Amino acid sequence: MNKKLHIRLAAIIIGIATVIILISTVSVILSTHYHFVMYQNQLGEMLHSYPSLSRHFEMALVQSVLWSALGSIVLAMIMGYYAARRISSPLVEMKKVAEQMAAGRLNVTVNVSGNDELAMLGQSLNELAKQLDRQEKLRVTMTEDIAHELRTPLTTLKSHMRAFEDGIWEPTPERIHSCYEEIERLTLLVGELEELNAMESPGFRLVKQEVRLGAIAAKGVELVAASFMEKKITLHNHIPQGISLQADPDRLIQVLVNLLTNALKYTPEQGEVHIEARNEEDTVLLTIKDTGVGIAPEDLPHIFNRFYRGEKSRNRKTGGSGLGLAIVDKLVKAHGGKIWAESGQGAIFCVELPK
Ligand code: ADP
């Protein structure tokens, strides 16, 4: 492949140069000869005394043209070969790198020099290798995380079932219920994983329309109201009328419900949760504040990472799958917005969405 490419390029360059040189040589020789014949005919008798002079002159001209043509062809060959090598060698290097990438070695890079199209192609290839490397690392950690998440409930279930089977443990309704809860947790985890996966697929699209934030908040609040009442937590919805934005209503409700469910989870009984919103210049700022346990400063930078559970929620009873905020983060970013958390009296989640 290496040889073939630069030899083909050299052949093309040399061929074109040779044809041009040959055409110009032949035309110079023919027109010189034609004019000499004309000159001889016009001068007639007079020239008989100097026949060899004109012949020598013509020969000298023709020979010099032929020599320079030959020299030009040799020069074209050397330069053509050199140019072909220059063009083909980065391509050949990129081909080798692409082959190594295909074989799974993703830490390879192309040496990029200059800023022409070939250098840009090399840069794109380097970027591709980096992206693939990142994806591969993500895939590995994701698989490890999922395996880790599945192992604990499965081990618990397995030991409980074995104990029931061996008759060591009475299958009382409470014990069966605790097994049921483990299965519920697994079902939730699988559902959230599917959701996260769908959001990362290239076909994921938001169905945006003009929505009123007040109406969205009312729907979200309605969905969680019963659980809030059950835990005796007061939910205050302060969203004013007249705030509207371009968004996917179902996804926006999902963001709100996930944040409210977290607020509920991490706020003790008799606590309060406040939903606020205000119009900014080009954005809408939605805030959800609770009077719960708050978020430790060392957890703040990580809580939007998948499977991350804060220090205060390591206990599996409180903590869910650790995927809720990762899903919220993806949805907000899909809207072109930003989400961040602050810790005050409790936790404060701020969502900034473009109008
Ligand atoms: P989980 O399923 O554990 O709630 P999330 O992705 O929803 O997972 O949240 C990640 C972590 O962020 C939680 O484990 C918790 O430590 C922290 N967190 C989220 N919301 C709150 C909140 N309202 N108050 C305190 N901590 C919170």
Coordinates of N, CA and C in Angstrom, one line a residue, residues 85-187:
R85 N 6.3 11.4 -2.3 CA 6.7 10.8 -0.9 C 6.2 11.7 0.2
R86 N 6.3 13.0 -0.1 CA 5.9 14.0 1.0 C 4.4 13.9 1.2
I87 N 3.7 13.8 0.1 CA 2.2 13.7 0.3 C 1.8 12.4 0.9
S88 N 2.4 11.3 0.4 CA 1.9 10.0 0.9 C 2.4 9.6 2.3
S89 N 3.5 10.1 2.7 CA 4.0 9.6 4.0 C 3.1 9.9 5.2
P90 N 2.5 11.1 5.3 CA 1.6 11.3 6.4 C 0.3 10.4 6.3
L91 N -0.1 10.2 5.0 CA -1.3 9.4 4.8 C -1.0 7.9 5.3
V92 N 0.3 7.5 4.9 CA 0.6 6.1 5.3 C 0.7 6.0 6.8
E93 N 1.3 7.1 7.5 CA 1.4 7.0 8.9 C 0.0 7.0 9.6
M94 N -1.0 7.8 9.0 CA -2.3 7.8 9.5 C -3.0 6.4 9.3
K95 N -2.7 5.8 8.2 CA -3.3 4.4 8.0 C -2.8 3.5 9.1
K96 N -1.5 3.6 9.4 CA -0.9 2.7 10.4 C -1.6 2.9 11.8
V97 N -1.8 4.2 12.1 CA -2.4 4.6 13.4 C -3.8 4.0 13.4
A98 N -4.6 4.2 12.3 CA -6.0 3.7 12.2 C -6.0 2.2 12.4
E99 N -5.0 1.5 11.8 CA -5.0 0.1 12.0 C -4.7 -0.3 13.5
Q100 N -3.8 0.5 14.1 CA -3.6 0.2 15.5 C -4.8 0.4 16.4
M101 N -5.5 1.5 16.0 CA -6.8 1.8 16.8 C -7.8 0.7 16.6
A102 N -7.9 0.2 15.4 CA -8.8 -0.9 15.1 C -8.4 -2.1 15.9
A103 N -7.1 -2.3 16.2 CA -6.7 -3.4 16.9 C -6.8 -3.2 18.4
G104 N -7.4 -2.0 18.8 CA -7.6 -1.8 20.2 C -6.6 -1.0 21.0
R105 N -5.5 -0.5 20.3 CA -4.5 0.3 20.9 C -4.9 1.8 20.7
L106 N -5.5 2.3 21.8 CA -6.1 3.6 21.6 C -5.3 4.8 22.1
N107 N -4.0 4.4 22.6 CA -3.2 5.5 23.1 C -2.2 6.0 22.0
V108 N -2.5 5.7 20.8 CA -1.6 6.1 19.7 C -1.9 7.5 19.2
T109 N -0.9 8.2 18.6 CA -1.2 9.5 18.1 C -0.4 9.7 16.8
V110 N -1.0 10.5 15.9 CA -0.3 10.9 14.6 C 0.5 12.1 14.9
N111 N 1.8 12.2 14.4 CA 2.6 13.4 14.5 C 2.1 14.4 13.5
V112 N 1.5 15.5 14.1 CA 0.9 16.5 13.2 C 1.9 17.7 13.0
S113 N 2.2 18.1 11.8 CA 3.0 19.3 11.5 C 2.3 20.1 10.4
G114 N 2.4 21.4 10.6 CA 1.7 22.3 9.6 C 0.3 22.4 10.0
N115 N -0.5 23.2 9.1 CA -1.9 23.3 9.3 C -2.7 23.2 8.1
D116 N -2.3 22.3 7.2 CA -3.0 22.1 5.9 C -4.1 21.0 6.2
E117 N -4.8 20.6 5.1 CA -5.8 19.6 5.3 C -5.3 18.3 5.8
L118 N -4.1 17.9 5.5 CA -3.5 16.6 6.0 C -3.3 16.7 7.5
A119 N -2.8 17.9 7.9 CA -2.5 18.1 9.3 C -3.9 18.0 10.1
M120 N -4.9 18.6 9.4 CA -6.2 18.6 10.1 C -6.8 17.2 10.2
L121 N -6.5 16.4 9.1 CA -7.0 15.0 9.1 C -6.3 14.2 10.3
G122 N -5.0 14.5 10.5 CA -4.2 13.9 11.6 C -4.8 14.3 12.9
Q123 N -5.1 15.6 13.0 CA -5.7 16.1 14.3 C -7.0 15.4 14.6
S124 N -7.9 15.2 13.5 CA -9.2 14.6 13.7 C -9.0 13.1 14.2
L125 N -7.9 12.5 13.6 CA -7.7 11.1 14.0 C -7.2 11.0 15.4
N126 N -6.4 11.9 15.8 CA -6.0 12.0 17.2 C -7.1 12.2 18.2
E127 N -8.0 13.1 17.8 CA -9.2 13.4 18.6 C -10.1 12.1 18.7
L128 N -10.2 11.4 17.5 CA -11.0 10.2 17.5 C -10.5 9.2 18.4
A129 N -9.1 9.0 18.4 CA -8.5 8.1 19.3 C -8.8 8.4 20.8
K130 N -8.7 9.7 21.1 CA -9.0 10.2 22.5 C -10.4 9.9 22.9
Q131 N -11.3 10.2 22.0 CA -12.8 9.9 22.2 C -13.0 8.4 22.5
L132 N -12.4 7.6 21.6 CA -12.6 6.2 21.7 C -12.1 5.7 23.1
D133 N -10.9 6.2 23.4 CA -10.3 5.8 24.7 C -11.2 6.2 25.9
R134 N -11.7 7.4 25.8 CA -12.6 7.9 26.9 C -13.9 6.9 27.0
Q135 N -14.5 6.7 25.8 CA -15.6 5.8 25.7 C -15.4 4.4 26.3
E136 N -14.2 3.9 25.9 CA -13.8 2.6 26.4 C -13.7 2.6 27.9
K137 N -13.0 3.6 28.5 CA -12.8 3.7 29.9 C -14.2 3.8 30.6
L138 N -15.1 4.6 30.0 CA -16.4 4.8 30.5 C -17.2 3.5 30.5
R139 N -17.0 2.7 29.4 CA -17.7 1.4 29.3 C -17.3 0.5 30.4
V140 N -15.9 0.5 30.6 CA -15.4 -0.4 31.7 C -15.9 0.0 33.0
T141 N -15.8 1.3 33.4 CA -16.2 1.7 34.8 C -17.7 1.5 34.9
M142 N -18.5 1.7 33.8 CA -19.9 1.5 33.9 C -20.3 0.1 34.2
T143 N -19.6 -0.8 33.5 CA -19.9 -2.3 33.7 C -19.5 -2.6 35.1
E144 N -18.4 -2.1 35.6 CA -17.9 -2.5 37.0 C -19.0 -1.9 38.0
D145 N -19.4 -0.7 37.7 CA -20.4 -0.1 38.6 C -21.7 -0.9 38.6
I146 N -22.2 -1.3 37.4 CA -23.4 -2.0 37.4 C -23.3 -3.3 38.1
A147 N -22.2 -4.0 37.8 CA -21.9 -5.3 38.5 C -22.0 -5.1 40.0
H148 N -21.3 -4.0 40.5 CA -21.2 -3.8 41.9 C -22.6 -3.5 42.5
E149 N -23.4 -2.7 41.7 CA -24.8 -2.4 42.2 C -25.7 -3.6 42.2
L150 N -25.5 -4.5 41.3 CA -26.3 -5.7 41.2 C -25.9 -6.8 42.3
R151 N -24.6 -6.8 42.6 CA -24.1 -7.8 43.4 C -24.8 -7.8 44.8
T152 N -24.9 -6.7 45.5 CA -25.4 -6.6 46.8 C -26.8 -7.1 47.0
P153 N -27.8 -6.6 46.2 CA -29.1 -7.1 46.4 C -29.2 -8.6 46.0
L154 N -28.5 -9.0 44.9 CA -28.6 -10.4 44.5 C -28.0 -11.3 45.6
T155 N -26.9 -10.9 46.2 CA -26.4 -11.7 47.3 C -27.3 -11.8 48.5
T156 N -28.0 -10.7 48.8 CA -28.9 -10.7 49.9 C -30.1 -11.6 49.6
L157 N -30.6 -11.5 48.4 CA -31.8 -12.3 48.0 C -31.4 -13.8 48.0
K158 N -30.2 -14.1 47.5 CA -29.8 -15.5 47.4 C -29.7 -16.1 48.8
S159 N -29.0 -15.3 49.7 CA -28.9 -15.9 51.1 C -30.2 -16.1 51.8
H160 N -31.1 -15.1 51.5 CA -32.5 -15.2 52.1 C -33.2 -16.4 51.6
M161 N -33.1 -16.6 50.3 CA -33.9 -17.7 49.6 C -33.3 -19.1 50.1
R162 N -32.0 -19.1 50.2 CA -31.3 -20.3 50.7 C -31.8 -20.7 52.1
A163 N -31.8 -19.6 53.0 CA -32.2 -19.8 54.4 C -33.7 -20.3 54.5
F164 N -34.5 -19.7 53.6 CA -36.0 -20.2 53.5 C -36.0 -21.6 53.1
E165 N -35.2 -21.9 52.1 CA -35.2 -23.3 51.5 C -34.8 -24.3 52.6
D166 N -33.7 -24.0 53.3 CA -33.1 -24.9 54.3 C -34.0 -24.9 55.6
G167 N -34.9 -24.1 55.7 CA -35.8 -24.0 56.9 C -35.1 -23.4 58.1
I168 N -33.9 -22.7 57.8 CA -33.2 -22.0 58.9 C -34.0 -20.7 59.3
W169 N -34.7 -20.2 58.4 CA -35.3 -18.9 58.5 C -36.8 -19.0 58.2
E170 N -37.7 -18.6 59.1 CA -39.1 -18.6 58.8 C -39.5 -17.6 57.7
P171 N -40.2 -18.0 56.6 CA -40.6 -16.9 55.7 C -41.8 -16.1 56.1
T172 N -41.5 -15.3 57.1 CA -42.6 -14.4 57.6 C -43.0 -13.3 56.6
P173 N -44.2 -12.7 56.7 CA -44.5 -11.7 55.7 C -43.5 -10.6 55.7
E174 N -42.9 -10.2 56.8 CA -41.9 -9.1 56.8 C -40.7 -9.4 56.1
R175 N -40.2 -10.7 56.3 CA -39.0 -11.1 55.6 C -39.3 -11.2 54.1
I176 N -40.4 -11.7 53.7 CA -40.8 -11.8 52.3 C -40.8 -10.3 51.7
H177 N -41.4 -9.4 52.5 CA -41.5 -8.0 52.1 C -40.1 -7.4 51.9
S178 N -39.1 -7.8 52.7 CA -37.8 -7.2 52.6 C -37.2 -7.7 51.3
C179 N -37.5 -9.0 50.9 CA -37.0 -9.5 49.7 C -37.6 -8.8 48.5
Y180 N -38.9 -8.5 48.7 CA -39.6 -7.8 47.6 C -39.0 -6.4 47.4
E181 N -38.6 -5.8 48.5 CA -38.0 -4.5 48.4 C -36.7 -4.5 47.6
E182 N -35.9 -5.6 47.9 CA -34.7 -5.7 47.1 C -34.9 -5.9 45.6
I183 N -36.0 -6.7 45.3 CA -36.3 -6.9 43.9 C -36.8 -5.5 43.3
E184 N -37.6 -4.8 44.1 CA -38.0 -3.4 43.6 C -36.9 -2.6 43.3
R185 N -35.8 -2.6 44.2 CA -34.6 -1.7 44.0 C -33.9 -2.1 42.7
L186 N -33.9 -3.5 42.4 CA -33.2 -3.9 41.2 C -34.0 -3.5 40.0
T187 N -35.4 -3.6 40.1 CA -36.2 -3.2 38.9 C -36.0 -1.7 38.6

